[in-house]
Amino acid sequence: MLTNAYPYYPGEQFIEDEIAFWANNPAASVTLLPTVATGKPRSLPDGVSVDLGMASGTRVGRFWFIWVALFSTIFRRELIHLWRSRRVGAYTALRALLHTSKVLEQARCLEQYAKANGKIDVAYCYWNEAQSYAALLAKARGSVRKVVSRAHGFDLYEMRRKHEYMPLKRQFIHAYDRIFALSDEGRAYLEDTYGAPSENIKISSLGVPLTSTLSRPSPAGSLHVVSVSFCVPVKRLDRIIDALSLFSHQHAQIKTTWTHIGTGPLFDEVRELARVRLAHISNLSFEFLGDMPNQVVKTYYLNTPVDLFMNTSESEGMGVSIMEAMSAGVPALAPDVGGVSSLVSNECGALLSPSPSTQEIAAAIGRVALEDEGHALRMQARKVIEERFNSARTYRDFVAEVLALGANAEAGQTGGLPPKGRSDHADART
């Protein structure tokens, strides 16, 4: 399983729910291969190991692969694509070169891993990015049998990248054995933007566990709003600040509290913006709790009254943080971007327009917070997760499908599945 950093920090906290289903499946032999490994890792269930080969590169090695990339076919093809699409420039050419060097270096790491541990049945790439391209190269060189990849948001939507440029994706998009999109919208984007073969794409949503109890509402006259996100431009946290300012002025009788969970490059800037625009409003308070472990966030919903979860992102894959709140019975407010519409609706919160105004967001807060159907919204939020995004089903089915691909790969190589416990880990080793 190829990750950016997991089990190391930061990020990728949603793998914490999924990894248990891999560990509990007796047919799987799972090794995590992160590209970044600093600090103390998160605990892992029994049956899951970690190999740091992809995270142990040196500066000399990095420069060597940049040199190799300069003369590679991959880089040459990417320059041709940039020229034809009229996007060639110093920035895009440099990104293409660095991405190519990273892919070549990571492919070499995978080949070395396979040489030491046996051919990889399935390279499961959590991100549809450089690691997954490296896995495809390693497959072409005989070190990997099958390559599957998820596609979320940052690794899918070009508008979320500087210069709207996603290096190398069009070169590799046809080579996957399976791409798992989070929604129909994600599938359509893969097909329309990159020309991904429709037969290779399947919908497989992420999921969250059902909480043991539900979050309770605030007392009458109070409103507690929670947001959870990385503080980066695409999350548009300024929209939350402006909407809460307007709502609080319109509803002076309501004592509103906003809690934001999450850090990021814009953390200090967003906190200062909140201080400037909100601190003078007598019926509105706010707090920035910073980064919190995933399990602590889930517990927070159960121990603290929460009335509304807010997301105002310009782009979103599916929104697992939204799912976690809804699992605890918290209504959600979010714009209709990415796969959000399959999760959020006016029956369990408020589905906004793709680029909502301050007035639209403030009005939606009022509808959810002040109408008499608050209990029904909370029950419906929980029901959506129970029926469509319960990790006990979504991850179980996903693991089974990936393992089936691995079994088919091995059968194609040998004419049947190997005896369990073979020393080269030929049982669906991911």
Tab-separated table of C-alpha atoms in Angstrom:
chain	number	residue	atom	x	y	z
A	1	MET	CA	0.000	0.000	0.000
A	2	LEU	CA	1.643	3.196	-1.212
A	3	THR	CA	0.991	6.318	0.880
A	4	ASN	CA	2.412	9.795	1.178
A	5	ALA	CA	3.325	9.527	4.873
A	6	TYR	CA	0.952	7.168	6.686
A	7	PRO	CA	1.530	5.693	9.238
A	8	TYR	CA	3.682	8.765	9.870
A	9	TYR	CA	2.262	12.224	10.367
A	10	PRO	CA	0.871	14.501	9.057
A	11	GLY	CA	-2.389	13.809	7.244
A	12	GLU	CA	-3.982	10.718	5.721
A	13	GLN	CA	-5.878	10.190	8.962
A	14	PHE	CA	-8.724	8.558	7.071
A	15	ILE	CA	-6.543	5.538	6.342
A	16	GLU	CA	-6.792	4.806	10.067
A	17	ASP	CA	-10.340	3.518	9.554
A	18	GLU	CA	-9.536	1.575	6.387
A	19	ILE	CA	-6.361	-0.164	7.545
A	20	ALA	CA	-8.219	-2.291	10.093
A	21	PHE	CA	-10.162	-3.981	7.292
A	22	TRP	CA	-6.920	-4.907	5.559
A	23	ALA	CA	-5.464	-6.246	8.790
A	24	ASN	CA	-8.541	-8.335	9.537
A	25	ASN	CA	-8.638	-10.051	6.145
A	26	PRO	CA	-6.646	-13.315	6.317
A	27	ALA	CA	-6.036	-13.265	2.551
A	28	ALA	CA	-4.057	-10.023	2.709
A	29	SER	CA	-0.387	-9.525	3.443
A	30	VAL	CA	-0.049	-5.751	3.693
A	31	THR	CA	3.061	-3.604	3.685
A	32	LEU	CA	2.878	0.188	3.868
A	33	LEU	CA	5.417	2.087	1.755
A	34	PRO	CA	5.336	5.814	2.625
A	35	THR	CA	7.457	8.383	0.801
A	36	VAL	CA	7.830	10.552	3.911
A	37	ALA	CA	8.718	9.126	7.320
A	38	THR	CA	9.574	11.615	10.052
A	39	GLY	CA	8.843	11.504	13.756
A	40	LYS	CA	6.937	8.789	15.554
A	41	PRO	CA	4.479	6.718	13.489
A	42	ARG	CA	0.892	6.004	14.422
A	43	SER	CA	0.168	2.586	15.862
A	44	LEU	CA	-0.789	-0.115	13.379
A	45	PRO	CA	-2.894	-3.248	13.782
A	46	ASP	CA	-1.212	-6.631	13.801
A	47	GLY	CA	-0.604	-7.990	10.329
A	48	VAL	CA	0.418	-4.673	8.768
A	49	SER	CA	4.119	-3.935	8.273
A	50	VAL	CA	6.049	-0.869	7.117
A	51	ASP	CA	8.933	-0.634	4.661
A	52	LEU	CA	10.839	2.667	4.507
A	53	GLY	CA	12.664	2.015	1.248
A	54	MET	CA	10.735	4.738	-0.586
A	55	ALA	CA	11.401	7.243	2.210
A	56	SER	CA	15.145	6.695	2.482
A	57	GLY	CA	16.376	8.537	-0.583
A	58	THR	CA	19.476	10.727	-0.472
A	59	ARG	CA	20.194	14.142	-1.948
A	60	VAL	CA	22.800	12.616	-4.241
A	61	GLY	CA	20.266	10.050	-5.432
A	62	ARG	CA	17.690	12.770	-6.007
A	63	PHE	CA	20.063	14.747	-8.220
A	64	TRP	CA	21.021	11.602	-10.085
A	65	PHE	CA	17.409	10.863	-11.007
A	66	ILE	CA	16.857	14.478	-12.058
A	67	TRP	CA	19.761	14.007	-14.463
A	68	VAL	CA	18.296	10.727	-15.724
A	69	ALA	CA	14.868	12.353	-16.091
A	70	LEU	CA	16.286	15.022	-18.404
A	71	PHE	CA	16.896	12.379	-21.070
A	72	SER	CA	13.864	10.188	-20.395
A	73	THR	CA	11.021	9.485	-22.790
A	74	ILE	CA	8.522	10.384	-20.052
A	75	PHE	CA	9.889	13.914	-19.738
A	76	ARG	CA	10.088	14.372	-23.502
A	77	ARG	CA	6.460	13.288	-23.938
A	78	GLU	CA	5.359	15.654	-21.182
A	79	LEU	CA	7.095	18.594	-22.832
A	80	ILE	CA	5.332	17.746	-26.086
A	81	HIS	CA	1.984	17.688	-24.241
A	82	LEU	CA	2.724	21.049	-22.623
A	83	TRP	CA	3.697	22.537	-25.977
A	84	ARG	CA	0.588	21.270	-27.736
A	85	SER	CA	-1.693	22.465	-24.932
A	86	ARG	CA	0.056	25.858	-24.898
A	87	ARG	CA	1.028	25.498	-21.261
A	88	VAL	CA	4.777	25.146	-21.621
A	89	GLY	CA	6.716	27.529	-19.413
A	90	ALA	CA	9.478	27.600	-16.837
A	91	TYR	CA	7.208	26.466	-13.999
A	92	THR	CA	5.411	23.661	-15.832
A	93	ALA	CA	8.617	22.371	-17.420
A	94	LEU	CA	10.331	22.280	-14.031
A	95	ARG	CA	7.360	20.505	-12.431
A	96	ALA	CA	7.403	17.969	-15.253
A	97	LEU	CA	11.120	17.333	-14.747
A	98	LEU	CA	10.881	16.961	-10.963
A	99	HIS	CA	7.819	14.724	-11.201
A	100	THR	CA	9.548	12.545	-13.779
A	101	SER	CA	12.618	12.194	-11.565
A	102	LYS	CA	10.441	11.296	-8.588
A	103	VAL	CA	8.592	8.641	-10.588
A	104	LEU	CA	11.838	7.108	-11.833
A	105	GLU	CA	13.337	7.060	-8.335
A	106	GLN	CA	10.235	5.561	-6.726
A	107	ALA	CA	9.926	2.941	-9.457
A	108	ARG	CA	13.492	1.873	-8.683
A	109	CYS	CA	12.570	1.590	-4.986
A	110	LEU	CA	9.610	-0.643	-5.823
A	111	GLU	CA	11.783	-2.841	-8.007
A	112	GLN	CA	14.284	-3.208	-5.176
A	113	TYR	CA	11.484	-4.037	-2.744
A	114	ALA	CA	10.123	-6.709	-5.083
A	115	LYS	CA	13.597	-8.160	-5.585
A	116	ALA	CA	14.003	-8.546	-1.825
A	117	ASN	CA	10.459	-9.628	-0.938
A	118	GLY	CA	8.932	-11.177	-4.032
A	119	LYS	CA	6.783	-9.826	-6.819
A	120	ILE	CA	4.029	-7.488	-5.633
A	121	ASP	CA	0.587	-8.845	-6.454
A	122	VAL	CA	-1.201	-5.502	-6.113
A	123	ALA	CA	0.302	-2.055	-5.680
A	124	TYR	CA	-2.569	-0.176	-4.042
A	125	CYS	CA	-1.861	3.538	-4.353
A	126	TYR	CA	-3.845	5.725	-1.985
A	127	TRP	CA	-3.246	8.740	-4.228
A	128	ASN	CA	-3.399	8.993	-7.999
A	129	GLU	CA	-0.059	10.721	-8.077
A	130	ALA	CA	3.670	10.108	-8.596
A	131	GLN	CA	3.751	6.928	-6.489
A	132	SER	CA	1.068	5.353	-8.624
A	133	TYR	CA	2.923	6.266	-11.831
A	134	ALA	CA	6.033	4.676	-10.329
A	135	ALA	CA	4.041	1.528	-9.615
A	136	LEU	CA	2.952	1.418	-13.255
A	137	LEU	CA	6.583	1.656	-14.371
A	138	ALA	CA	7.513	-1.112	-11.947
A	139	LYS	CA	4.681	-3.191	-13.372
A	140	ALA	CA	5.974	-2.680	-16.910
A	141	ARG	CA	9.362	-3.896	-15.704
A	142	GLY	CA	7.914	-7.040	-14.145
A	143	SER	CA	8.007	-6.186	-10.427
A	144	VAL	CA	4.256	-5.649	-9.938
A	145	ARG	CA	1.319	-7.654	-11.242
A	146	LYS	CA	-1.559	-5.199	-10.776
A	147	VAL	CA	-1.809	-1.494	-9.973
A	148	VAL	CA	-4.911	0.106	-8.486
A	149	SER	CA	-5.352	3.658	-7.281
A	150	ARG	CA	-7.865	5.813	-5.519
A	151	ALA	CA	-8.565	9.302	-6.877
A	152	HIS	CA	-9.669	11.889	-4.318
A	153	GLY	CA	-9.536	15.642	-4.924
A	154	PHE	CA	-6.057	17.171	-4.878
A	155	ASP	CA	-4.813	14.283	-6.997
A	156	LEU	CA	-7.761	14.574	-9.387
A	157	TYR	CA	-8.830	18.158	-10.078
A	158	GLU	CA	-6.449	20.282	-12.134
A	159	MET	CA	-7.935	23.523	-10.826
A	160	ARG	CA	-6.501	22.706	-7.399
A	161	ARG	CA	-2.930	22.834	-8.726
A	162	LYS	CA	-0.804	25.847	-9.499
A	163	HIS	CA	-1.179	26.788	-13.168
A	164	GLU	CA	-3.911	24.103	-13.215
A	165	TYR	CA	-1.256	21.588	-14.178
A	166	MET	CA	-1.260	17.925	-13.139
A	167	PRO	CA	2.139	16.536	-14.225
A	168	LEU	CA	2.291	13.226	-16.129
A	169	LYS	CA	-1.261	12.056	-15.434
A	170	ARG	CA	-2.319	11.825	-19.074
A	171	GLN	CA	0.678	9.621	-19.865
A	172	PHE	CA	-0.248	6.995	-17.283
A	173	ILE	CA	-4.036	7.182	-16.976
A	174	HIS	CA	-4.689	4.314	-19.402
A	175	ALA	CA	-2.378	1.839	-17.672
A	176	TYR	CA	-4.170	1.214	-14.365
A	177	ASP	CA	-5.894	-2.068	-13.732
A	178	ARG	CA	-8.458	-0.150	-11.699
A	179	ILE	CA	-9.048	3.435	-10.595
A	180	PHE	CA	-11.462	3.913	-7.718
A	181	ALA	CA	-13.233	7.268	-7.915
A	182	LEU	CA	-15.187	8.548	-4.933
A	183	SER	CA	-18.272	9.587	-6.896
A	184	ASP	CA	-19.919	9.666	-10.308
A	185	GLU	CA	-18.669	13.230	-10.665
A	186	GLY	CA	-15.106	12.062	-10.043
A	187	ARG	CA	-15.493	9.292	-12.613
A	188	ALA	CA	-16.793	11.735	-15.213
A	189	TYR	CA	-13.887	14.093	-14.540
A	190	LEU	CA	-11.358	11.294	-15.033
A	191	GLU	CA	-12.949	10.354	-18.344
A	192	ASP	CA	-13.582	13.849	-19.709
A	193	THR	CA	-10.373	15.553	-18.582
A	194	TYR	CA	-7.757	12.818	-18.857
A	195	GLY	CA	-9.380	10.292	-21.177
A	196	ALA	CA	-9.390	7.519	-18.571
A	197	PRO	CA	-10.997	4.317	-19.926
A	198	SER	CA	-14.465	4.033	-18.413
A	199	GLU	CA	-14.141	0.265	-18.040
A	200	ASN	CA	-11.193	0.740	-15.671
A	201	ILE	CA	-12.999	3.108	-13.304
A	202	LYS	CA	-15.208	2.037	-10.431
A	203	ILE	CA	-16.986	4.032	-7.754
A	204	SER	CA	-15.805	3.234	-4.247
A	205	SER	CA	-16.637	5.777	-1.612
A	206	LEU	CA	-14.651	6.268	1.518
A	207	GLY	CA	-16.516	5.579	4.731
A	208	VAL	CA	-16.558	6.163	8.460
A	209	PRO	CA	-17.510	4.009	11.447
A	210	LEU	CA	-20.890	4.577	13.022
A	211	THR	CA	-20.549	6.306	16.361
A	212	SER	CA	-21.888	4.486	19.415
A	213	THR	CA	-24.066	7.449	20.390
A	214	LEU	CA	-25.102	10.748	18.821
A	215	SER	CA	-23.971	14.286	19.442
A	216	ARG	CA	-26.465	16.328	21.440
A	217	PRO	CA	-27.803	19.750	20.424
A	218	SER	CA	-26.991	22.973	22.246
A	219	PRO	CA	-29.489	24.495	24.683
A	220	ALA	CA	-32.117	26.835	23.259
A	221	GLY	CA	-30.647	30.182	22.305
A	222	SER	CA	-27.189	28.769	21.571
A	223	LEU	CA	-25.598	27.514	18.367
A	224	HIS	CA	-22.311	25.611	18.070
A	225	VAL	CA	-20.780	25.400	14.593
A	226	VAL	CA	-17.763	23.178	13.860
A	227	SER	CA	-15.454	23.089	10.842
A	228	VAL	CA	-12.626	20.617	10.265
A	229	SER	CA	-10.115	21.197	7.495
A	230	PHE	CA	-6.544	21.889	6.539
A	231	CYS	CA	-6.018	25.649	6.367
A	232	VAL	CA	-5.274	26.124	2.664
A	233	PRO	CA	-6.792	28.497	0.078
A	234	VAL	CA	-9.092	25.910	-1.534
A	235	LYS	CA	-10.947	25.417	1.766
A	236	ARG	CA	-12.161	29.054	1.701
A	237	LEU	CA	-12.404	29.442	5.466
A	238	ASP	CA	-12.939	33.163	4.893
A	239	ARG	CA	-16.435	32.251	3.704
A	240	ILE	CA	-17.230	30.746	7.104
A	241	ILE	CA	-15.963	33.882	8.857
A	242	ASP	CA	-18.027	36.250	6.718
A	243	ALA	CA	-21.173	34.103	6.891
A	244	LEU	CA	-21.000	33.760	10.680
A	245	SER	CA	-20.511	37.510	10.977
A	246	LEU	CA	-23.637	38.162	8.927
A	247	PHE	CA	-25.667	35.467	10.702
A	248	SER	CA	-24.727	36.787	14.139
A	249	HIS	CA	-25.753	40.326	13.213
A	250	GLN	CA	-29.054	39.049	11.817
A	251	HIS	CA	-29.777	36.897	14.892
A	252	ALA	CA	-28.573	38.862	17.894
A	253	GLN	CA	-30.666	36.651	20.188
A	254	ILE	CA	-28.559	33.586	19.315
A	255	LYS	CA	-25.253	33.030	21.088
A	256	THR	CA	-23.057	31.456	18.407
A	257	THR	CA	-19.777	29.611	18.922
A	258	TRP	CA	-17.509	28.545	16.068
A	259	THR	CA	-14.840	25.882	16.585
A	260	HIS	CA	-12.275	25.154	13.895
A	261	ILE	CA	-10.165	21.997	14.015
A	262	GLY	CA	-7.103	21.686	11.791
A	263	THR	CA	-3.852	23.439	10.998
A	264	GLY	CA	-2.086	24.302	7.760
A	265	PRO	CA	-0.135	27.033	5.965
A	266	LEU	CA	-2.907	29.621	6.436
A	267	PHE	CA	-3.679	28.790	10.077
A	268	ASP	CA	-2.299	32.013	11.566
A	269	GLU	CA	-3.732	34.119	8.748
A	270	VAL	CA	-7.228	32.657	9.132
A	271	ARG	CA	-7.136	33.014	12.913
A	272	GLU	CA	-6.115	36.661	12.565
A	273	LEU	CA	-8.863	37.252	10.001
A	274	ALA	CA	-11.376	35.819	12.457
A	275	ARG	CA	-10.057	38.088	15.195
A	276	VAL	CA	-10.372	41.177	13.001
A	277	ARG	CA	-13.833	40.413	11.646
A	278	LEU	CA	-15.491	38.579	14.536
A	279	ALA	CA	-13.955	39.637	17.855
A	280	HIS	CA	-16.173	42.725	18.172
A	281	ILE	CA	-19.432	40.762	17.782
A	282	SER	CA	-20.841	40.296	21.283
A	283	ASN	CA	-22.970	37.216	20.541
A	284	LEU	CA	-20.253	35.351	18.626
A	285	SER	CA	-17.181	33.565	19.970
A	286	PHE	CA	-14.643	31.383	18.194
A	287	GLU	CA	-11.756	29.043	18.931
A	288	PHE	CA	-9.048	27.395	16.850
A	289	LEU	CA	-8.098	24.052	18.351
A	290	GLY	CA	-5.341	23.231	15.872
A	291	ASP	CA	-4.543	19.704	14.817
A	292	MET	CA	-6.296	16.862	16.642
A	293	PRO	CA	-5.931	13.099	16.199
A	294	ASN	CA	-8.743	11.582	14.188
A	295	GLN	CA	-10.146	9.615	17.121
A	296	VAL	CA	-10.138	12.713	19.316
A	297	VAL	CA	-12.224	14.568	16.732
A	298	LYS	CA	-14.778	11.756	16.703
A	299	THR	CA	-14.944	11.782	20.492
A	300	TYR	CA	-15.347	15.564	20.464
A	301	TYR	CA	-18.699	15.250	18.695
A	302	LEU	CA	-19.983	12.869	21.347
A	303	ASN	CA	-18.811	14.891	24.351
A	304	THR	CA	-19.663	18.374	23.086
A	305	PRO	CA	-22.984	19.754	21.827
A	306	VAL	CA	-22.596	20.420	18.088
A	307	ASP	CA	-25.423	21.821	15.971
A	308	LEU	CA	-23.904	22.265	12.523
A	309	PHE	CA	-20.855	21.182	10.548
A	310	MET	CA	-19.682	23.715	7.960
A	311	ASN	CA	-17.634	23.159	4.817
A	312	THR	CA	-17.158	25.968	2.290
A	313	SER	CA	-14.477	24.451	0.067
A	314	GLU	CA	-14.089	25.398	-3.589
A	315	SER	CA	-13.240	21.792	-4.433
A	316	GLU	CA	-13.807	18.534	-2.602
A	317	GLY	CA	-13.421	14.850	-3.287
A	318	MET	CA	-16.053	13.432	-0.966
A	319	GLY	CA	-15.454	15.028	2.423
A	320	VAL	CA	-14.709	12.410	5.065
A	321	SER	CA	-14.711	15.085	7.765
A	322	ILE	CA	-18.329	15.766	6.777
A	323	MET	CA	-19.108	12.059	7.083
A	324	GLU	CA	-17.626	11.887	10.568
A	325	ALA	CA	-19.845	14.705	11.774
A	326	MET	CA	-22.937	13.211	10.142
A	327	SER	CA	-22.186	9.813	11.660
A	328	ALA	CA	-22.633	11.500	15.043
A	329	GLY	CA	-25.929	13.001	13.891
A	330	VAL	CA	-24.611	16.498	13.135
A	331	PRO	CA	-26.314	18.201	10.155
A	332	ALA	CA	-23.877	19.420	7.508
A	333	LEU	CA	-23.717	22.498	5.306
A	334	ALA	CA	-21.525	22.293	2.208
A	335	PRO	CA	-21.326	23.536	-1.409
A	336	ASP	CA	-22.229	21.316	-4.344
A	337	VAL	CA	-18.682	20.517	-5.482
A	338	GLY	CA	-17.009	17.192	-6.218
A	339	GLY	CA	-18.991	14.307	-4.772
A	340	VAL	CA	-20.590	16.313	-1.954
A	341	SER	CA	-24.120	16.111	-3.380
A	342	SER	CA	-24.158	12.345	-2.838
A	343	LEU	CA	-23.570	13.024	0.853
A	344	VAL	CA	-25.219	16.330	1.781
A	345	SER	CA	-28.754	17.443	0.964
A	346	ASN	CA	-31.408	19.713	2.421
A	347	GLU	CA	-32.863	16.657	4.148
A	348	CYS	CA	-29.778	16.281	6.365
A	349	GLY	CA	-28.456	19.845	6.378
A	350	ALA	CA	-27.984	22.310	3.536
A	351	LEU	CA	-26.525	21.786	0.069
A	352	LEU	CA	-25.258	25.134	-1.190
A	353	SER	CA	-24.535	26.280	-4.712
A	354	PRO	CA	-20.991	25.517	-5.965
A	355	SER	CA	-19.790	29.054	-5.203
A	356	PRO	CA	-22.137	30.362	-2.507
A	357	SER	CA	-22.334	33.985	-1.460
A	358	THR	CA	-22.082	35.139	2.134
A	359	GLN	CA	-25.829	35.756	2.123
A	360	GLU	CA	-26.593	32.237	0.871
A	361	ILE	CA	-24.416	30.615	3.526
A	362	ALA	CA	-25.848	32.748	6.335
A	363	ALA	CA	-29.401	31.955	5.240
A	364	ALA	CA	-28.587	28.235	5.176
A	365	ILE	CA	-27.179	28.426	8.703
A	366	GLY	CA	-30.471	29.963	9.773
A	367	ARG	CA	-32.547	27.262	8.102
A	368	VAL	CA	-30.640	24.447	9.754
A	369	ALA	CA	-30.178	26.073	13.154
A	370	LEU	CA	-33.501	27.788	13.718
A	371	GLU	CA	-36.152	25.599	12.120
A	372	ASP	CA	-38.198	23.222	14.248
A	373	GLU	CA	-37.059	20.158	12.282
A	374	GLY	CA	-33.629	20.047	13.878
A	375	HIS	CA	-34.130	16.574	15.341
A	376	ALA	CA	-35.256	15.204	11.974
A	377	LEU	CA	-32.172	16.670	10.285
A	378	ARG	CA	-29.930	15.006	12.862
A	379	MET	CA	-31.593	11.636	12.413
A	380	GLN	CA	-31.396	11.905	8.629
A	381	ALA	CA	-27.707	12.842	8.763
A	382	ARG	CA	-27.012	9.655	10.691
A	383	LYS	CA	-29.214	7.622	8.332
A	384	VAL	CA	-27.242	8.749	5.264
A	385	ILE	CA	-24.045	7.400	6.804
A	386	GLU	CA	-25.698	4.173	7.939
A	387	GLU	CA	-27.067	3.440	4.476
A	388	ARG	CA	-24.333	4.692	2.128
A	389	PHE	CA	-21.070	5.514	3.911
A	390	ASN	CA	-20.740	2.988	6.705
A	391	SER	CA	-17.099	1.876	6.667
A	392	ALA	CA	-18.090	-1.602	7.822
A	393	ARG	CA	-19.499	-2.079	4.332
A	394	THR	CA	-17.583	0.328	2.076
A	395	TYR	CA	-14.107	-0.764	3.180
A	396	ARG	CA	-15.022	-4.422	3.439
A	397	ASP	CA	-16.226	-4.419	-0.157
A	398	PHE	CA	-13.246	-2.367	-1.352
A	399	VAL	CA	-10.698	-4.693	0.254
A	400	ALA	CA	-12.458	-7.721	-1.210
A	401	GLU	CA	-12.359	-6.235	-4.719
A	402	VAL	CA	-8.670	-5.343	-4.538
A	403	LEU	CA	-7.813	-8.806	-3.200
A	404	ALA	CA	-9.817	-10.367	-6.027
A	405	LEU	CA	-7.684	-8.438	-8.518
A	406	GLY	CA	-4.589	-9.791	-6.803
A	407	ALA	CA	-5.933	-13.319	-6.899
A	408	ASN	CA	-6.734	-12.981	-10.601
A	409	ALA	CA	-3.248	-11.661	-11.248
A	410	GLU	CA	-1.673	-14.640	-9.535
A	411	ALA	CA	-3.996	-17.070	-11.316
A	412	GLY	CA	-3.026	-15.523	-14.623
A	413	GLN	CA	0.630	-16.013	-13.812
A	414	THR	CA	0.504	-19.556	-12.477
A	415	GLY	CA	-2.841	-21.007	-13.460
A	416	GLY	CA	-4.193	-20.896	-9.938
A	417	LEU	CA	-3.830	-19.394	-6.493
A	418	PRO	CA	-0.694	-20.360	-4.570
A	419	PRO	CA	-0.843	-22.351	-1.381
A	420	LYS	CA	-1.409	-20.076	1.599
A	421	GLY	CA	1.769	-19.109	3.431
A	422	ARG	CA	4.148	-19.304	0.467
A	423	SER	CA	7.454	-17.713	1.350
A	424	ASP	CA	7.329	-15.103	-1.433
A	425	HIS	CA	4.011	-13.748	-0.113
A	426	ALA	CA	2.226	-14.481	-3.388
A	427	ASP	CA	-1.142	-14.429	-1.631
A	428	ALA	CA	-2.698	-11.058	-2.510
A	429	ARG	CA	0.237	-9.080	-1.167
A	430	THR	CA	-0.542	-5.370	-1.266
